[in-house]
Amino acid sequence: MIGRLRGILISKQPPSLLVEVAGVGYEVEAPMSTIYDLPGIGKEVILLIHHAVKEDGVTLYGFLHESERTLFRNLLKVSGIGGKIALAVLSGVAAEHFARLVHAGDVVALTKIPGIGKKTAERIVVELRDRLDGVSSLPGTSVRGDAPLDAAGEATVALQQLGYKPVEVTRLVQKVAAEGDNAEAIIRKALRAALAG
């Protein structure tokens, strides 16, 4: 099993990353909370890995912080939640805030995360309430790099890959995008706006 990768960041197209380790390129899926804090392309990165093996393939999920990987693994234990929804949770809300929602039993707020309906939110509250006591807050995120030429387009694609509907993504991006924002800033603002209502 792969538990950690240390190598050069070759590309990042949220939620996918390509990390080269000793001449081998590893495709890694990562939540936006990790992508926000990644170094620039061509720089060294160390990722904690969750190695998922299924009948249809192998997927590597990468995280910068142990608290993210722990929350991801706890989410996978909830019936009806797979890797895609677990990534959407980590992309949409900080680990500490998610733990507060679960402890408070705030099913309505949890259903605002893409892919989580009322029944799944209720299962999350029941199954994770006691497991999230050790979840600490993640370090603050920072946006790095220059704004790409089409930041809104890149943000739109990333949000759709996280499970948001195209119509909703268009509305969110138009609402939050400001001149000079790069894709990561637009994605972060759109996810906050989606959770706010």
Tab-separated table of N, CA and C in Angstrom, residues 28-98:
chain	number	residue	atom	x	y	z
A	28	VAL	N	-3.081	11.597	-8.600
A	28	VAL	CA	-3.610	11.661	-7.240
A	28	VAL	C	-4.834	12.583	-7.232
A	29	GLU	N	-5.893	12.142	-6.598
A	29	GLU	CA	-7.074	12.989	-6.393
A	29	GLU	C	-6.903	13.685	-5.046
A	30	ALA	N	-7.198	14.986	-5.008
A	30	ALA	CA	-7.003	15.744	-3.768
A	30	ALA	C	-8.153	16.720	-3.556
A	31	PRO	N	-8.502	16.975	-2.295
A	31	PRO	CA	-9.539	17.973	-2.015
A	31	PRO	C	-8.986	19.381	-2.229
A	32	MET	N	-9.863	20.331	-2.402
A	32	MET	CA	-9.445	21.713	-2.606
A	32	MET	C	-8.671	22.236	-1.401
A	33	SER	N	-8.979	21.747	-0.209
A	33	SER	CA	-8.244	22.185	0.981
A	33	SER	C	-6.758	21.868	0.857
A	34	THR	N	-6.405	20.793	0.182
A	34	THR	CA	-5.010	20.457	-0.081
A	34	THR	C	-4.477	21.270	-1.260
A	35	ILE	N	-5.263	21.367	-2.309
A	35	ILE	CA	-4.823	22.065	-3.519
A	35	ILE	C	-4.503	23.525	-3.229
A	36	TYR	N	-5.267	24.169	-2.339
A	36	TYR	CA	-5.003	25.570	-1.985
A	36	TYR	C	-3.576	25.766	-1.473
A	37	ASP	N	-3.058	24.793	-0.727
A	37	ASP	CA	-1.765	24.933	-0.063
A	37	ASP	C	-0.590	24.295	-0.802
A	38	LEU	N	-0.826	23.779	-1.992
A	38	LEU	CA	0.260	23.143	-2.739
A	38	LEU	C	1.268	24.175	-3.226
A	39	PRO	N	2.527	23.754	-3.347
A	39	PRO	CA	3.524	24.655	-3.949
A	39	PRO	C	3.259	24.770	-5.446
A	40	GLY	N	4.016	25.583	-6.116
A	40	GLY	CA	3.864	25.760	-7.557
A	40	GLY	C	4.308	24.533	-8.340
A	41	ILE	N	3.908	24.507	-9.608
A	41	ILE	CA	4.314	23.429	-10.512
A	41	ILE	C	5.843	23.404	-10.587
A	42	GLY	N	6.402	22.190	-10.547
A	42	GLY	CA	7.856	22.032	-10.607
A	42	GLY	C	8.519	22.023	-9.244
A	43	LYS	N	7.757	22.241	-8.193
A	43	LYS	CA	8.309	22.242	-6.828
A	43	LYS	C	8.072	20.885	-6.174
A	44	GLU	N	8.844	20.622	-5.125
A	44	GLU	CA	8.689	19.370	-4.388
A	44	GLU	C	7.446	19.430	-3.498
A	45	VAL	N	6.745	18.306	-3.421
A	45	VAL	CA	5.554	18.200	-2.589
A	45	VAL	C	5.585	16.856	-1.855
A	46	ILE	N	5.065	16.857	-0.641
A	46	ILE	CA	4.912	15.618	0.131
A	46	ILE	C	3.431	15.463	0.426
A	47	LEU	N	2.860	14.332	-0.008
A	47	LEU	CA	1.441	14.073	0.202
A	47	LEU	C	1.247	12.797	1.017
A	48	LEU	N	0.349	12.858	1.982
A	48	LEU	CA	-0.099	11.662	2.685
A	48	LEU	C	-1.150	11.019	1.787
A	49	ILE	N	-1.084	9.720	1.620
A	49	ILE	CA	-1.912	9.035	0.624
A	49	ILE	C	-2.885	8.065	1.286
A	50	HIS	N	-4.104	8.066	0.749
A	50	HIS	CA	-5.058	6.987	1.028
A	50	HIS	C	-5.135	6.190	-0.267
A	51	HIS	N	-4.759	4.939	-0.222
A	51	HIS	CA	-4.681	4.062	-1.389
A	51	HIS	C	-5.952	3.217	-1.426
A	52	ALA	N	-6.819	3.494	-2.408
A	52	ALA	CA	-8.097	2.779	-2.503
A	52	ALA	C	-8.041	1.786	-3.661
A	53	VAL	N	-8.315	0.517	-3.365
A	53	VAL	CA	-8.336	-0.536	-4.374
A	53	VAL	C	-9.768	-1.039	-4.489
A	54	LYS	N	-10.296	-0.977	-5.717
A	54	LYS	CA	-11.656	-1.462	-5.978
A	54	LYS	C	-11.609	-2.385	-7.184
A	55	GLU	N	-12.752	-3.007	-7.489
A	55	GLU	CA	-12.819	-3.920	-8.629
A	55	GLU	C	-12.466	-3.230	-9.936
A	56	ASP	N	-12.862	-1.961	-10.078
A	56	ASP	CA	-12.672	-1.259	-11.350
A	56	ASP	C	-11.383	-0.443	-11.418
A	57	GLY	N	-10.551	-0.484	-10.391
A	57	GLY	CA	-9.288	0.228	-10.458
A	57	GLY	C	-8.721	0.627	-9.110
A	58	VAL	N	-7.601	1.344	-9.190
A	58	VAL	CA	-6.902	1.825	-8.004
A	58	VAL	C	-6.905	3.350	-8.048
A	59	THR	N	-7.203	3.977	-6.922
A	59	THR	CA	-7.198	5.440	-6.846
A	59	THR	C	-6.348	5.868	-5.660
A	60	LEU	N	-5.520	6.872	-5.891
A	60	LEU	CA	-4.731	7.467	-4.818
A	60	LEU	C	-5.353	8.804	-4.464
A	61	TYR	N	-5.602	9.018	-3.173
A	61	TYR	CA	-6.117	10.290	-2.668
A	61	TYR	C	-5.014	10.923	-1.842
A	62	GLY	N	-4.716	12.191	-2.105
A	62	GLY	CA	-3.595	12.841	-1.444
A	62	GLY	C	-4.011	13.993	-0.551
A	63	PHE	N	-3.292	14.156	0.564
A	63	PHE	CA	-3.597	15.180	1.565
A	63	PHE	C	-2.291	15.750	2.117
A	64	LEU	N	-2.313	17.032	2.433
A	64	LEU	CA	-1.148	17.656	3.052
A	64	LEU	C	-1.119	17.458	4.558
A	65	HIS	N	-2.296	17.274	5.162
A	65	HIS	CA	-2.402	17.197	6.621
A	65	HIS	C	-3.055	15.894	7.057
A	66	GLU	N	-2.555	15.336	8.145
A	66	GLU	CA	-3.106	14.089	8.665
A	66	GLU	C	-4.576	14.233	9.048
A	67	SER	N	-4.980	15.415	9.545
A	67	SER	CA	-6.385	15.611	9.936
A	67	SER	C	-7.308	15.466	8.724
A	68	GLU	N	-6.859	15.892	7.546
A	68	GLU	CA	-7.662	15.733	6.330
A	68	GLU	C	-7.806	14.247	5.976
A	69	ARG	N	-6.685	13.531	6.014
A	69	ARG	CA	-6.735	12.111	5.659
A	69	ARG	C	-7.589	11.334	6.657
A	70	THR	N	-7.486	11.668	7.926
A	70	THR	CA	-8.287	10.994	8.950
A	70	THR	C	-9.779	11.234	8.728
A	71	LEU	N	-10.148	12.491	8.459
A	71	LEU	CA	-11.552	12.799	8.194
A	71	LEU	C	-12.020	12.067	6.939
A	72	PHE	N	-11.210	12.060	5.892
A	72	PHE	CA	-11.550	11.350	4.655
A	72	PHE	C	-11.821	9.873	4.950
A	73	ARG	N	-10.936	9.248	5.697
A	73	ARG	CA	-11.106	7.821	6.015
A	73	ARG	C	-12.346	7.576	6.873
A	74	ASN	N	-12.635	8.476	7.807
A	74	ASN	CA	-13.850	8.345	8.605
A	74	ASN	C	-15.103	8.480	7.735
A	75	LEU	N	-15.069	9.398	6.786
A	75	LEU	CA	-16.217	9.576	5.886
A	75	LEU	C	-16.456	8.326	5.048
A	76	LEU	N	-15.386	7.666	4.609
A	76	LEU	CA	-15.544	6.456	3.796
A	76	LEU	C	-16.220	5.326	4.570
A	77	LYS	N	-16.189	5.381	5.887
A	77	LYS	CA	-16.816	4.349	6.712
A	77	LYS	C	-18.327	4.530	6.797
A	78	VAL	N	-18.823	5.694	6.376
A	78	VAL	CA	-20.267	5.960	6.420
A	78	VAL	C	-20.907	5.323	5.194
A	79	SER	N	-21.966	4.556	5.408
A	79	SER	CA	-22.682	3.898	4.322
A	79	SER	C	-23.163	4.931	3.300
A	80	GLY	N	-22.875	4.682	2.030
A	80	GLY	CA	-23.337	5.579	0.974
A	80	GLY	C	-22.359	6.673	0.592
A	81	ILE	N	-21.194	6.740	1.257
A	81	ILE	CA	-20.209	7.769	0.923
A	81	ILE	C	-18.974	7.106	0.325
A	82	GLY	N	-18.635	7.568	-0.875
A	82	GLY	CA	-17.438	7.085	-1.554
A	82	GLY	C	-16.398	8.192	-1.599
A	83	GLY	N	-15.339	7.932	-2.339
A	83	GLY	CA	-14.245	8.882	-2.420
A	83	GLY	C	-14.646	10.235	-2.976
A	84	LYS	N	-15.507	10.254	-3.994
A	84	LYS	CA	-15.899	11.512	-4.635
A	84	LYS	C	-16.647	12.420	-3.649
A	85	ILE	N	-17.577	11.850	-2.904
A	85	ILE	CA	-18.334	12.660	-1.938
A	85	ILE	C	-17.441	13.074	-0.781
A	86	ALA	N	-16.563	12.182	-0.330
A	86	ALA	CA	-15.648	12.531	0.759
A	86	ALA	C	-14.740	13.690	0.348
A	87	LEU	N	-14.265	13.693	-0.917
A	87	LEU	CA	-13.465	14.815	-1.411
A	87	LEU	C	-14.294	16.093	-1.445
A	88	ALA	N	-15.552	15.988	-1.846
A	88	ALA	CA	-16.424	17.168	-1.897
A	88	ALA	C	-16.613	17.759	-0.499
A	89	VAL	N	-16.731	16.903	0.501
A	89	VAL	CA	-16.863	17.382	1.884
A	89	VAL	C	-15.620	18.170	2.281
A	90	LEU	N	-14.441	17.573	2.065
A	90	LEU	CA	-13.195	18.245	2.434
A	90	LEU	C	-12.958	19.507	1.608
A	91	SER	N	-13.473	19.532	0.388
A	91	SER	CA	-13.319	20.712	-0.460
A	91	SER	C	-14.278	21.825	-0.054
A	92	GLY	N	-15.396	21.445	0.528
A	92	GLY	CA	-16.430	22.420	0.814
A	92	GLY	C	-16.407	23.019	2.198
A	93	VAL	N	-15.745	22.362	3.130
A	93	VAL	CA	-15.784	22.843	4.505
A	93	VAL	C	-14.525	22.391	5.240
A	94	ALA	N	-14.008	23.246	6.117
A	94	ALA	CA	-12.830	22.890	6.914
A	94	ALA	C	-13.178	21.757	7.875
A	95	ALA	N	-12.192	20.952	8.206
A	95	ALA	CA	-12.409	19.781	9.066
A	95	ALA	C	-13.038	20.178	10.403
A	96	GLU	N	-12.545	21.266	11.008
A	96	GLU	CA	-13.082	21.684	12.312
A	96	GLU	C	-14.544	22.102	12.191
A	97	HIS	N	-14.879	22.837	11.142
A	97	HIS	CA	-16.265	23.271	10.935
A	97	HIS	C	-17.167	22.064	10.676
A	98	PHE	N	-16.683	21.110	9.889
A	98	PHE	CA	-17.451	19.901	9.622
A	98	PHE	C	-17.728	19.151	10.928
